[in-house]
Amino acid sequence: MSNILELSLMNSSDKYYIIKQFIIATTDYIQIKGEDSANGINRHLELINEAADLSIFDPHVNLVVEFFVCLHELLSNLEPGSFLVWPCIDVLTLACKNLSARMVLIQTYQFMPLLSRSLSNQLPKEKKLKILGLMQELSCGIKISWQIPYLIHIMSTLTHWIENSDQDIQALSLAVLVNLCYKNVPAVYTLSRCIDIKKFIRFCLPLKGLKVEVHVCKLLIILDYMNGKVPEDVVLKSIEVTFKSLIEAFRAKDYILLRHVAEFCLDMWDNNCHSRTLLNFNGYDGDVESLLVELEGRHEDARNNNVSQCVAVVFQFLHFVMQKRRPNIKLLDKRLVNLALKWVQVNHVCSNAYEILRTLAANVTEETSITLDPLLTSLPIYLLDIVNGEEEVNTNIETNRRLKSLLELLRSLIRTDSTRERVLAILKEDLFIKIFVPLLNKSPTKTRAHYTSTQTLDAVLLYASAIVLISELCKYDGMWRSFFADLMQQRQIHMVLAQALYNGTKETKTLIMSISSCEHFPINRVSEAMCELQPAMQLETTKSVSNPISDNFNFPMMSVTQSEKLNDLMAKIKEAYNQSLLSISMADIMELYEYKIASMNQAERAGTASIEAATMHCTHLQHRVAQLTAEVSKLRQLGLHSQQCNEEMAKTKEAVLAEKAKLQELLDAEKSRYASQLSAKEKVLKDTMQLLEDTSKRLKVVETEKGALEEKQTNLKQIVAKLEDNILKKEALVQKNEEIILRTNANVDHLNLQVSQLEKQVKRGENELASKTRELSEVSKELHNCKSILGTITQLTNSQYGKHAGGAM
């Protein structure tokens, strides 16, 4: 339950809580070596190993520097068989996933001598794989300037495991061996003392397995470097194996192998003679097509952290080889744009995806600009996410790299005629205000003040890219000039530009020099900032590549007396040889030779001990330098913040003083104006007091009258009570009368209703009578008609009857 609580604290606002607890527990353990302290260290290491946020290992944070130093001291004080060694190895393995942390672990903290003590043939396979995996990470790019004593133990153990272990241990052992020997001549000399290199190569060449073949090919290239130029067939073989290894490692999600193969090949192909060999490789287009197909089928695994890291490495590799030789693949740009947009929102991949999009945007033409339409359509969404995100942009290294790549992409799109208008329409000041908030914030939060720094190289490059982009925008839209002018007045910006000119890349320095001719560029202030930074800048010493052994330590083989005696003997031997006279016995020569060998062995032991002590002392000095560098960066940031606050306070003080003077003048004017009014008010007050006295006298008279009126009011109240009783009686009588009226009204209503009904009946009778009268008149008319018809018929009958009667007669 306590572990869950501590882990929740680590995932809260103070994500360095467990690291602070680990430092405290480690300090106690180194002093007393108690069991409780050891268990506390183990618990803290387990919690750190469960951390999902790799930014807790960002090396520019002061507390992380202390953490790595404490971890180194802990491993130095532990026995190789201690149970705490393996949690330390797990934490170092996790820290190596942070690219910046891995670089400082290799170059500054020197964990390899401590890890070499744990190498043993008695280790089980799982622990061998674990420690070899970590040593593979910590040896990639390591610089070895002399034959350090621990190398002999490492070389012997690794070669033994290569010759007598299974394929997994063989591959990792070869990887560590290759990393130690690459560009490190002293390590190659140490390897040659441990084994027969030719015999070892003959053993390695028949080994099968893609991982092993890759490392064997790399070892052949390294040994060929020792003899001069690498043959072209070896380089072509390495190119072929590289593409196959990348595809297989990507399918297997083997991030470590993928990165080591890519880094070695990019470093080797960066050489001009080897880059020309890339043009002669026949299967280039097909292998690039296979890589694209693999990438296009992996978007469903975007949430998998291991897959995203693998995609980032492949993107970096593709971007490099495309710059060296553009593949002849149909619809390449469209596929790359769609592929980059699918991964641009994924951590660890976004910066590499932006790099590919930037290269495509820089090479786009009017005819091919349609391929960037998906990018231009989704670009406002990416910018809106930044503006509407958290209150301040995070200052961790990954965020800085992502934003820097995005700004470089925007600069490339602005420089392209076909995309400029659409980009200018979506860029707003809010984006840059959000980016510069961590640098120019007047009241930094406690977390930022203690644990983060805005002066790391990645942050400096980010701010320099933002400044260059704003200066580019000023060329096409005048609304940006005032924003650029205000930005150039900030002291922090001057320091950022100075640091970029000191420590930035060649491209960054060129861009800053190009904008130095702008109207509002503060050349004098940047120069002052550079003068202030000059004492703190460390001068990097370059080593001669042509004579890599020149830095080795040299020790005197013998004393001065012994050397003079040996020189005299050598002179006598040479003289005797020249005269063909052997006047010196062989026993004396052998005795002196053995004496010389013994003296050389003694000097070698002394030299080995001195080198080991010097190496340890150098490591401690590097740790101290790292701590001092982090502290200096923090103090410089605090100094700049204090200076900025002082400047703001000075401006505020001047404004307050001016406001105070203005208010004082206004106060004096108001005083003179109200002085005359005061005398008038006093006279009015005196008159008012006199009026008050008169009013008091009148009040007494009124109170007397009030008493008489109250007595009358009492009498009136009695009369009112009697009247109220009468009213109540009258109201009761009225209520009775109202009830009678209501009953009478009800009867009247009933009678009215009967009358209306009778009237309706009369009306109906009248209507029926009228209808009957009409019917009677109609019947009368019909009867009359019938009578007339009947009379007519009777007349006719009578007339006919008369005729017949007359005829009969």
GROMACS .gro file of N, CA and C in nm, residues 228-319:
model
  276
  228GLY      N    1   4.356   0.101  -4.280
  228GLY     CA    2   4.344   0.204  -4.383
  228GLY      C    3   4.203   0.211  -4.435
  229LYS      N    4   4.187   0.225  -4.566
  229LYS     CA    5   4.057   0.240  -4.629
  229LYS      C    6   3.979   0.110  -4.628
  230VAL      N    7   3.849   0.120  -4.603
  230VAL     CA    8   3.762   0.003  -4.602
  230VAL      C    9   3.728  -0.036  -4.746
  231PRO      N   10   3.742  -0.164  -4.782
  231PRO     CA   11   3.709  -0.205  -4.919
  231PRO      C   12   3.562  -0.176  -4.951
  232GLU      N   13   3.536  -0.148  -5.079
  232GLU     CA   14   3.401  -0.113  -5.119
  232GLU      C   15   3.305  -0.230  -5.105
  233ASP      N   16   3.354  -0.353  -5.129
  233ASP     CA   17   3.265  -0.468  -5.116
  233ASP      C   18   3.219  -0.489  -4.973
  234VAL      N   19   3.305  -0.454  -4.876
  234VAL     CA   20   3.265  -0.464  -4.736
  234VAL      C   21   3.156  -0.361  -4.703
  235VAL      N   22   3.173  -0.240  -4.758
  235VAL     CA   23   3.071  -0.136  -4.734
  235VAL      C   24   2.939  -0.176  -4.798
  236LEU      N   25   2.944  -0.228  -4.921
  236LEU     CA   26   2.821  -0.271  -4.988
  236LEU      C   27   2.754  -0.384  -4.910
  237LYS      N   28   2.836  -0.476  -4.857
  237LYS     CA   29   2.781  -0.584  -4.776
  237LYS      C   30   2.714  -0.527  -4.651
  238SER      N   31   2.778  -0.427  -4.590
  238SER     CA   32   2.719  -0.367  -4.470
  238SER      C   33   2.587  -0.297  -4.503
  239ILE      N   34   2.580  -0.232  -4.622
  239ILE     CA   35   2.455  -0.167  -4.661
  239ILE      C   36   2.343  -0.270  -4.678
  240GLU      N   37   2.375  -0.379  -4.744
  240GLU     CA   38   2.275  -0.484  -4.765
  240GLU      C   39   2.227  -0.542  -4.633
  241VAL      N   40   2.324  -0.572  -4.545
  241VAL     CA   41   2.288  -0.629  -4.415
  241VAL      C   42   2.210  -0.527  -4.331
  242THR      N   43   2.245  -0.400  -4.346
  242THR     CA   44   2.177  -0.296  -4.268
  242THR      C   45   2.029  -0.292  -4.300
  243PHE      N   46   1.994  -0.287  -4.429
  243PHE     CA   47   1.852  -0.282  -4.466
  243PHE      C   48   1.778  -0.406  -4.417
  244LYS      N   49   1.839  -0.522  -4.434
  244LYS     CA   50   1.773  -0.644  -4.387
  244LYS      C   51   1.756  -0.643  -4.236
  245SER      N   52   1.861  -0.599  -4.167
  245SER     CA   53   1.853  -0.595  -4.020
  245SER      C   54   1.748  -0.497  -3.973
  246LEU      N   55   1.741  -0.382  -4.039
  246LEU     CA   56   1.641  -0.284  -3.999
  246LEU      C   57   1.500  -0.339  -4.015
  247ILE      N   58   1.475  -0.406  -4.127
  247ILE     CA   59   1.341  -0.461  -4.151
  247ILE      C   60   1.308  -0.569  -4.050
  248GLU      N   61   1.404  -0.660  -4.026
  248GLU     CA   62   1.377  -0.768  -3.932
  248GLU      C   63   1.364  -0.717  -3.789
  249ALA      N   64   1.451  -0.624  -3.751
  249ALA     CA   65   1.443  -0.567  -3.616
  249ALA      C   66   1.313  -0.489  -3.597
  250PHE      N   67   1.268  -0.421  -3.702
  250PHE     CA   68   1.141  -0.347  -3.692
  250PHE      C   69   1.024  -0.443  -3.678
  251ARG      N   70   1.027  -0.551  -3.751
  251ARG     CA   71   0.919  -0.650  -3.737
  251ARG      C   72   0.918  -0.712  -3.598
  252ALA      N   73   1.039  -0.734  -3.542
  252ALA     CA   74   1.049  -0.794  -3.409
  252ALA      C   75   1.036  -0.692  -3.298
  253LYS      N   76   1.020  -0.562  -3.333
  253LYS     CA   77   1.010  -0.452  -3.235
  253LYS      C   78   1.133  -0.448  -3.144
  254ASP      N   79   1.249  -0.482  -3.200
  254ASP     CA   80   1.375  -0.479  -3.125
  254ASP      C   81   1.435  -0.340  -3.139
  255TYR      N   82   1.396  -0.252  -3.049
  255TYR     CA   83   1.436  -0.111  -3.059
  255TYR      C   84   1.587  -0.094  -3.042
  256ILE      N   85   1.647  -0.169  -2.951
  256ILE     CA   86   1.790  -0.150  -2.923
  256ILE      C   87   1.873  -0.189  -3.044
  257LEU      N   88   1.847  -0.307  -3.103
  257LEU     CA   89   1.922  -0.347  -3.222
  257LEU      C   90   1.897  -0.249  -3.336
  258LEU      N   91   1.773  -0.207  -3.352
  258LEU     CA   92   1.738  -0.113  -3.459
  258LEU      C   93   1.819   0.016  -3.446
  259ARG      N   94   1.823   0.070  -3.326
  259ARG     CA   95   1.894   0.197  -3.306
  259ARG      C   96   2.044   0.182  -3.324
  260HIS      N   97   2.101   0.074  -3.273
  260HIS     CA   98   2.246   0.057  -3.284
  260HIS      C   99   2.289   0.037  -3.429
  261VAL      N  100   2.211  -0.040  -3.503
  261VAL     CA  101   2.244  -0.060  -3.644
  261VAL      C  102   2.232   0.072  -3.720
  262ALA      N  103   2.124   0.147  -3.695
  262ALA     CA  104   2.103   0.273  -3.766
  262ALA      C  105   2.212   0.374  -3.731
  263GLU      N  106   2.245   0.387  -3.602
  263GLU     CA  107   2.346   0.485  -3.563
  263GLU      C  108   2.483   0.452  -3.620
  264PHE      N  109   2.519   0.324  -3.620
  264PHE     CA  110   2.649   0.286  -3.676
  264PHE      C  111   2.654   0.316  -3.826
  265CYS      N  112   2.548   0.282  -3.896
  265CYS     CA  113   2.548   0.302  -4.041
  265CYS      C  114   2.544   0.451  -4.076
  266LEU      N  115   2.467   0.528  -4.003
  266LEU     CA  116   2.463   0.672  -4.032
  266LEU      C  117   2.598   0.736  -4.005
  267ASP      N  118   2.665   0.690  -3.901
  267ASP     CA  119   2.797   0.745  -3.870
  267ASP      C  120   2.897   0.705  -3.977
  268MET      N  121   2.887   0.582  -4.024
  268MET     CA  122   2.982   0.535  -4.125
  268MET      C  123   2.952   0.597  -4.261
  269TRP      N  124   2.825   0.605  -4.300
  269TRP     CA  125   2.790   0.657  -4.432
  269TRP      C  126   2.805   0.808  -4.440
  270ASP      N  127   2.817   0.872  -4.326
  270ASP     CA  128   2.837   1.016  -4.329
  270ASP      C  129   2.973   1.053  -4.386
  271ASN      N  130   3.062   0.954  -4.389
  271ASN     CA  131   3.191   0.974  -4.455
  271ASN      C  132   3.169   0.988  -4.605
  272ASN      N  133   3.236   1.084  -4.666
  272ASN     CA  134   3.212   1.113  -4.808
  272ASN      C  135   3.241   0.994  -4.898
  273CYS      N  136   3.352   0.923  -4.869
  273CYS     CA  137   3.387   0.810  -4.956
  273CYS      C  138   3.284   0.699  -4.944
  274HIS      N  139   3.228   0.679  -4.824
  274HIS     CA  140   3.128   0.574  -4.807
  274HIS      C  141   2.993   0.617  -4.862
  275SER      N  142   2.963   0.746  -4.857
  275SER     CA  143   2.836   0.792  -4.913
  275SER      C  144   2.835   0.774  -5.064
  276ARG      N  145   2.950   0.784  -5.125
  276ARG     CA  146   2.954   0.756  -5.271
  276ARG      C  147   2.929   0.610  -5.300
  277THR      N  148   2.972   0.522  -5.208
  277THR     CA  149   2.948   0.379  -5.227
  277THR      C  150   2.798   0.348  -5.224
  278LEU      N  151   2.721   0.428  -5.150
  278LEU     CA  152   2.576   0.408  -5.143
  278LEU      C  153   2.512   0.421  -5.281
  279LEU      N  154   2.571   0.502  -5.368
  279LEU     CA  155   2.516   0.519  -5.503
  279LEU      C  156   2.531   0.394  -5.587
  280ASN      N  157   2.627   0.306  -5.551
  280ASN     CA  158   2.651   0.185  -5.628
  280ASN      C  159   2.572   0.065  -5.578
  281PHE      N  160   2.492   0.084  -5.473
  281PHE     CA  161   2.414  -0.026  -5.418
  281PHE      C  162   2.289  -0.048  -5.503
  282ASN      N  163   2.273  -0.169  -5.555
  282ASN     CA  164   2.167  -0.197  -5.653
  282ASN      C  165   2.029  -0.213  -5.590
  283GLY      N  166   2.021  -0.270  -5.471
  283GLY     CA  167   1.890  -0.298  -5.412
  283GLY      C  168   1.834  -0.186  -5.328
  284TYR      N  169   1.883  -0.064  -5.351
  284TYR     CA  170   1.845   0.049  -5.265
  284TYR      C  171   1.695   0.077  -5.274
  285ASP      N  172   1.642   0.093  -5.395
  285ASP     CA  173   1.500   0.129  -5.411
  285ASP      C  174   1.408   0.023  -5.351
  286GLY      N  175   1.440  -0.103  -5.375
  286GLY     CA  176   1.356  -0.210  -5.321
  286GLY      C  177   1.358  -0.216  -5.169
  287ASP      N  178   1.475  -0.193  -5.110
  287ASP     CA  179   1.484  -0.196  -4.963
  287ASP      C  180   1.411  -0.078  -4.901
  288VAL      N  181   1.420   0.040  -4.963
  288VAL     CA  182   1.346   0.155  -4.912
  288VAL      C  183   1.196   0.132  -4.925
  289GLU      N  184   1.154   0.071  -5.035
  289GLU     CA  185   1.013   0.037  -5.053
  289GLU      C  186   0.966  -0.059  -4.944
  290SER      N  187   1.050  -0.157  -4.910
  290SER     CA  188   1.013  -0.252  -4.804
  290SER      C  189   1.000  -0.181  -4.670
  291LEU      N  190   1.089  -0.086  -4.641
  291LEU     CA  191   1.079  -0.010  -4.517
  291LEU      C  192   0.949   0.072  -4.513
  292LEU      N  193   0.914   0.133  -4.627
  292LEU     CA  194   0.791   0.212  -4.632
  292LEU      C  195   0.669   0.123  -4.609
  293VAL      N  196   0.670   0.005  -4.668
  293VAL     CA  197   0.557  -0.087  -4.651
  293VAL      C  198   0.543  -0.128  -4.505
  294GLU      N  199   0.657  -0.156  -4.439
  294GLU     CA  200   0.653  -0.193  -4.298
  294GLU      C  201   0.598  -0.079  -4.213
  295LEU      N  202   0.640   0.043  -4.243
  295LEU     CA  203   0.593   0.158  -4.166
  295LEU      C  204   0.443   0.181  -4.188
  296GLU      N  205   0.397   0.166  -4.311
  296GLU     CA  206   0.256   0.189  -4.341
  296GLU      C  207   0.164   0.088  -4.275
  297GLY      N  208   0.218  -0.026  -4.237
  297GLY     CA  209   0.136  -0.128  -4.174
  297GLY      C  210   0.142  -0.129  -4.023
  298ARG      N  211   0.204  -0.025  -3.962
  298ARG     CA  212   0.225  -0.027  -3.818
  298ARG      C  213   0.151   0.083  -3.744
  299HIS      N  214   0.064   0.157  -3.809
  299HIS     CA  215   0.000   0.270  -3.740
  299HIS      C  216  -0.096   0.223  -3.632
  300GLU      N  217  -0.145   0.102  -3.640
  300GLU     CA  218  -0.237   0.056  -3.536
  300GLU      C  219  -0.165   0.034  -3.404
  301ASP      N  220  -0.031   0.025  -3.407
  301ASP     CA  221   0.046   0.005  -3.284
  301ASP      C  222   0.103   0.136  -3.232
  302ALA      N  223   0.039   0.249  -3.266
  302ALA     CA  224   0.095   0.379  -3.228
  302ALA      C  225   0.102   0.398  -3.077
  303ARG      N  226   0.013   0.335  -3.003
  303ARG     CA  227   0.014   0.352  -2.858
  303ARG      C  228   0.123   0.271  -2.791
  304ASN      N  229   0.181   0.177  -2.862
  304ASN     CA  230   0.289   0.096  -2.807
  304ASN      C  231   0.416   0.179  -2.805
  305ASN      N  232   0.471   0.202  -2.686
  305ASN     CA  233   0.589   0.288  -2.673
  305ASN      C  234   0.708   0.231  -2.747
  306ASN      N  235   0.725   0.098  -2.744
  306ASN     CA  236   0.838   0.035  -2.812
  306ASN      C  237   0.827   0.052  -2.962
  307VAL      N  238   0.704   0.038  -3.015
  307VAL     CA  239   0.684   0.053  -3.160
  307VAL      C  240   0.710   0.198  -3.202
  308SER      N  241   0.665   0.293  -3.123
  308SER     CA  242   0.688   0.434  -3.159
  308SER      C  243   0.836   0.467  -3.160
  309GLN      N  244   0.912   0.412  -3.067
  309GLN     CA  245   1.057   0.435  -3.067
  309GLN      C  246   1.122   0.372  -3.190
  310CYS      N  247   1.075   0.254  -3.229
  310CYS     CA  248   1.128   0.190  -3.350
  310CYS      C  249   1.096   0.274  -3.474
  311VAL      N  250   0.975   0.328  -3.481
  311VAL     CA  251   0.937   0.412  -3.596
  311VAL      C  252   1.023   0.537  -3.601
  312ALA      N  253   1.054   0.594  -3.485
  312ALA     CA  254   1.139   0.714  -3.482
  312ALA      C  255   1.277   0.684  -3.541
  313VAL      N  256   1.333   0.569  -3.507
  313VAL     CA  257   1.466   0.532  -3.560
  313VAL      C  258   1.459   0.513  -3.711
  314VAL      N  259   1.354   0.444  -3.759
  314VAL     CA  260   1.342   0.421  -3.904
  314VAL      C  261   1.320   0.553  -3.977
  315PHE      N  262   1.242   0.644  -3.920
  315PHE     CA  263   1.224   0.777  -3.980
  315PHE      C  264   1.358   0.850  -3.991
  316GLN      N  265   1.437   0.843  -3.884
  316GLN     CA  266   1.568   0.909  -3.887
  316GLN      C  267   1.656   0.848  -3.995
  317PHE      N  268   1.654   0.715  -4.006
  317PHE     CA  269   1.734   0.647  -4.108
  317PHE      C  270   1.687   0.684  -4.249
  318LEU      N  271   1.555   0.682  -4.271
  318LEU     CA  272   1.501   0.717  -4.402
  318LEU      C  273   1.536   0.861  -4.441
  319HIS      N  274   1.525   0.951  -4.345
  319HIS     CA  275   1.555   1.091  -4.374
  319HIS      C  276   1.701   1.108  -4.415
   0.00000   0.00000   0.00000
